[in-house]
Coordinates of C-alpha atoms in Angstrom, one line a residue:
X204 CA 20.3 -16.3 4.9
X205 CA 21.8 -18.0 1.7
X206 CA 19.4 -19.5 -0.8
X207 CA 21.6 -20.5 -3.4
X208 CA 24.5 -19.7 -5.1
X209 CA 24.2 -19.1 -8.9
X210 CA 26.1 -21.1 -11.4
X211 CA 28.2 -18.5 -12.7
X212 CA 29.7 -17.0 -9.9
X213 CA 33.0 -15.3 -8.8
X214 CA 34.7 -14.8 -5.5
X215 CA 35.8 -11.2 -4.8
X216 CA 38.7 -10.8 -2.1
X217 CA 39.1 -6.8 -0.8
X218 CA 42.0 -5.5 0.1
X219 CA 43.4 -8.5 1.9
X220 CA 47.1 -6.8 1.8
X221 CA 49.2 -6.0 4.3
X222 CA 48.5 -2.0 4.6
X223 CA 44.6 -2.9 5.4
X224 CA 44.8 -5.9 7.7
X225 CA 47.9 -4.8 9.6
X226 CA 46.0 -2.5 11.3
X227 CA 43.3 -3.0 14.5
X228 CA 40.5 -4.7 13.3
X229 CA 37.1 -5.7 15.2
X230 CA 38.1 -10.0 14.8
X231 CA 41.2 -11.7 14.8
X232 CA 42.4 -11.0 11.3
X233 CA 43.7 -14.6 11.0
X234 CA 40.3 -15.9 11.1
X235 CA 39.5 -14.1 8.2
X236 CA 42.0 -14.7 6.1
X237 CA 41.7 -18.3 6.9
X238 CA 38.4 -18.3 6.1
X239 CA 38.9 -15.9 2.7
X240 CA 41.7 -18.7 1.7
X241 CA 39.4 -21.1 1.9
X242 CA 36.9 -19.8 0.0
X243 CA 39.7 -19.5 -2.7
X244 CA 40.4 -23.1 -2.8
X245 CA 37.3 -23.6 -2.6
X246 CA 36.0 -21.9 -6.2
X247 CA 39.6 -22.6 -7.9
X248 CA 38.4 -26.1 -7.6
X249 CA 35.0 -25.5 -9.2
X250 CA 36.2 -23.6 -12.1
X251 CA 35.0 -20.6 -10.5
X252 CA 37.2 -17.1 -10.7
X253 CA 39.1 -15.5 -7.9
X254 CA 39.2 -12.0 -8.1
X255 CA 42.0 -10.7 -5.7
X256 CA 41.6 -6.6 -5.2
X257 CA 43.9 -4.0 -3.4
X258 CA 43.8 -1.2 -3.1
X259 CA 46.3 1.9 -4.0
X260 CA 44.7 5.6 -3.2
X261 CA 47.9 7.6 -4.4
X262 CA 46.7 9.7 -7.2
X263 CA 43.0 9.1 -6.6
X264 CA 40.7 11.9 -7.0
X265 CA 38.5 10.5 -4.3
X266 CA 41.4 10.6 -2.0
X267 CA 42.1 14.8 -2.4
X268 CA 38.6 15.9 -1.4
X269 CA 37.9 17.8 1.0
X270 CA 37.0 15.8 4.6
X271 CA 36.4 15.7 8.4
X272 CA 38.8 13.1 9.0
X273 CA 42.3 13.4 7.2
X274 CA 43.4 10.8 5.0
X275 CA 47.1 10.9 5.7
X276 CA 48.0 10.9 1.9
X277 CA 49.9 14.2 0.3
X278 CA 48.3 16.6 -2.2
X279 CA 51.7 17.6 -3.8
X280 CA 52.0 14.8 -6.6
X281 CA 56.0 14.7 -6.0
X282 CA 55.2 13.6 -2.0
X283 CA 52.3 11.4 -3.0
X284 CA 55.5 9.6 -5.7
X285 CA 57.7 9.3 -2.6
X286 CA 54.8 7.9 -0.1
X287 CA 54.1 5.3 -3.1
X288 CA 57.4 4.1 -3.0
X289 CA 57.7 4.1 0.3
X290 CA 54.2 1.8 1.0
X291 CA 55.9 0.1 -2.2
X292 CA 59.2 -1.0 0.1
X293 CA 57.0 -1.5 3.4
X294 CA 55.1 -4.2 1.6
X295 CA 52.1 -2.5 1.9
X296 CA 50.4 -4.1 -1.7
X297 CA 51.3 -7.6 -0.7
X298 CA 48.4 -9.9 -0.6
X299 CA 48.0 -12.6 2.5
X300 CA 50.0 -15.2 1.7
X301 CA 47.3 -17.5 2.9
X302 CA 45.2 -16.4 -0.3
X303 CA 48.0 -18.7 -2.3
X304 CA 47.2 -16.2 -5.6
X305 CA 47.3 -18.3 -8.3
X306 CA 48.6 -17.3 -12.1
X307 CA 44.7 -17.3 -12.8
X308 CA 43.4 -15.6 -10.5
X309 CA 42.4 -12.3 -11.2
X310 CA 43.9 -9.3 -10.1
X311 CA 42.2 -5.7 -9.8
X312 CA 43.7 -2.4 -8.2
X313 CA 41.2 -0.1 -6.9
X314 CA 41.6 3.9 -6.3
X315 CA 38.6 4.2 -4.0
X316 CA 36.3 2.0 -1.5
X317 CA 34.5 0.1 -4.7
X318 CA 36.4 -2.1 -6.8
X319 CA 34.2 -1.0 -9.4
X320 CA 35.2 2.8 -10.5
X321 CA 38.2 3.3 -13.1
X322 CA 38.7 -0.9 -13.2
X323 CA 37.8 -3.4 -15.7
X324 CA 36.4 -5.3 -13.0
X325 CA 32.4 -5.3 -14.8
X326 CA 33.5 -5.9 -18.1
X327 CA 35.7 -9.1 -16.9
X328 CA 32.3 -9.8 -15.1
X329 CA 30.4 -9.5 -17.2
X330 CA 32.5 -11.3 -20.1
X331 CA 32.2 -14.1 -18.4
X332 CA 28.5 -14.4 -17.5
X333 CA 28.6 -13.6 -14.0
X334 CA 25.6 -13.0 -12.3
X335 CA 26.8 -13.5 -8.4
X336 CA 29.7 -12.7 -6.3
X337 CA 30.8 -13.6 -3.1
X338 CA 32.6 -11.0 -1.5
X339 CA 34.8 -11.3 1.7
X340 CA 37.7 -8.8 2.4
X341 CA 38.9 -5.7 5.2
X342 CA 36.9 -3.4 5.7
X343 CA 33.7 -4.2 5.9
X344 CA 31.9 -0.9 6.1
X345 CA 34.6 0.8 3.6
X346 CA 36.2 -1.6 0.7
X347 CA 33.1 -4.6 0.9
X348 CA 30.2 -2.4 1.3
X349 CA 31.5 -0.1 -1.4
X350 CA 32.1 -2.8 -4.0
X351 CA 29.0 -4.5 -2.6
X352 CA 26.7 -0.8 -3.2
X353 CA 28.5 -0.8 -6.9
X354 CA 27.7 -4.6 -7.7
X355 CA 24.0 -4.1 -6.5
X356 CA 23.5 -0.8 -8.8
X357 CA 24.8 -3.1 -12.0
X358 CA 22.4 -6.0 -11.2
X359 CA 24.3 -8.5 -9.4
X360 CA 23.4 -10.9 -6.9
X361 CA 25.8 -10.5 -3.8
X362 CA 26.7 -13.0 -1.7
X363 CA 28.4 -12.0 1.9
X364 CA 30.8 -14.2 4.0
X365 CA 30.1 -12.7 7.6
X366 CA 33.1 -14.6 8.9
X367 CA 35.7 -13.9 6.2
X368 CA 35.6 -9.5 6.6
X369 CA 35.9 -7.4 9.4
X370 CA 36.6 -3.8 10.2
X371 CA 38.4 -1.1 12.6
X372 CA 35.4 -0.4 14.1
X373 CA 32.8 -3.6 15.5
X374 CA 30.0 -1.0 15.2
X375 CA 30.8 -0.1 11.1
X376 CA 31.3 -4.0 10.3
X377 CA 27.8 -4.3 12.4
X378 CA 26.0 -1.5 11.0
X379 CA 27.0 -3.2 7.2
X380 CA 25.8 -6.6 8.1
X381 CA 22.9 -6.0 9.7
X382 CA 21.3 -3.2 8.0
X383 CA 23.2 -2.7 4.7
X384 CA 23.8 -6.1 3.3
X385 CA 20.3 -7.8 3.8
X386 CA 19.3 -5.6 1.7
X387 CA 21.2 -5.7 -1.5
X388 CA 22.2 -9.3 -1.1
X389 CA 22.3 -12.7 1.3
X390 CA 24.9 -13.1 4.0
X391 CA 25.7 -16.4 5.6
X392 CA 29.4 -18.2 7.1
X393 CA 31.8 -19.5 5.1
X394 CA 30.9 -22.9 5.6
X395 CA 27.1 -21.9 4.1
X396 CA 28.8 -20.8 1.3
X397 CA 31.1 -23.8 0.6
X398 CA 27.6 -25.9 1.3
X399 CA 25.6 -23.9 -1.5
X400 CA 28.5 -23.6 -3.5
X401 CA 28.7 -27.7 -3.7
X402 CA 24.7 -27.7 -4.3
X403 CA 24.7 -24.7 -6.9
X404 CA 23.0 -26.2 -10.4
X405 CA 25.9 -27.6 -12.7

């Protein structure tokens, strides 16, 4: 349950780009990127930042470890070059257009799940006061519980938009906002969030 949203607070959109949300998800991805778009509007028109990540693994060290499941991404660097460019052509970096990015919004890349590691992310954060986020995005149980597990272990207070993220798998983007996300922040709709955010102290 939402009690509040702080004054200085930011919006944080995860990888809502056309490689991520293209593929199956749990909800109807228009849902939530009408519901991440409106949150955008929503803080652009109290002053508040938008911070629009996507992701881009090429080259990442987290994405050459050893795993169960295979990644699909290259080691050889000269093939991981060629499957850039190629994601490059398919569009696979370009944001919703629904999210209308504005020339002030902010824009992060991420190499791994949290938008946190290798980014400038905290220091813009925290150069500008920010002491909550709202965090919204695809996937839940990878790219918003990973940011939200980073923003937690630096001090923030995190609020979750249940209705504006979703995931491959119902059962990951249940297990994240039923058991993960109580308990390192608040999670309420997008319509408790536009409510708080009218109420938050000016």
């Amino acid at each position: 349950m939402i009690t509040r949203i702080d004054k200085n607070t930011a919006l944080v959109l995860i990888d809502l780009q056309t490689g991520i949300f293209s593929r199956q998800t749990a909800h109807p991805v228009k849902d939530v990127i009408h519901n991440a778009a409106q949150l955008a509007v929503a803080f652009r028109k109290a002053g508040l930042p938008v911070i629009v990540v996507n992701v881009n693994p090429i080259g990442s060290p987290a994405m050459l470890v050893r795993a169960d499941v295979n990644n699909g991404l290259p080691k050889d660097p000269a093939a991981q070059q060629q499957q850039l460019e190629a994601m490059k052509a398919g569009g696979f970096f370009d944001i919703a257009p629904e999210i209308n990015v504005q020339p002030e919004d902010i824009r992060i890349t991420k190499g791994t799940w949290s938008a946190f590691p290798n980014t400038p992310l905290l220091g813009i954060l925290r150069e500008r006061n920010i002491t909550n986020i709202v965090l919204a995005g695809v996937s839940t149980s990878i790219g918003v519980e990973g940011t939200a597990r980073s923003a937690n272990e630096n001090g923030f207070n995190i609020t979750f938009a249940t209705d504006a993220m979703t995931d491959t798998q119902l059962a990951c983007h249940e297990n994240s906002l039923h058991y993960i996300f109580p308990r390192i922040g608040e999670t309420g709709t997008t319509a408790d969030i536009l409510h708080h955010l009218n109420l938050r102290e000016k």
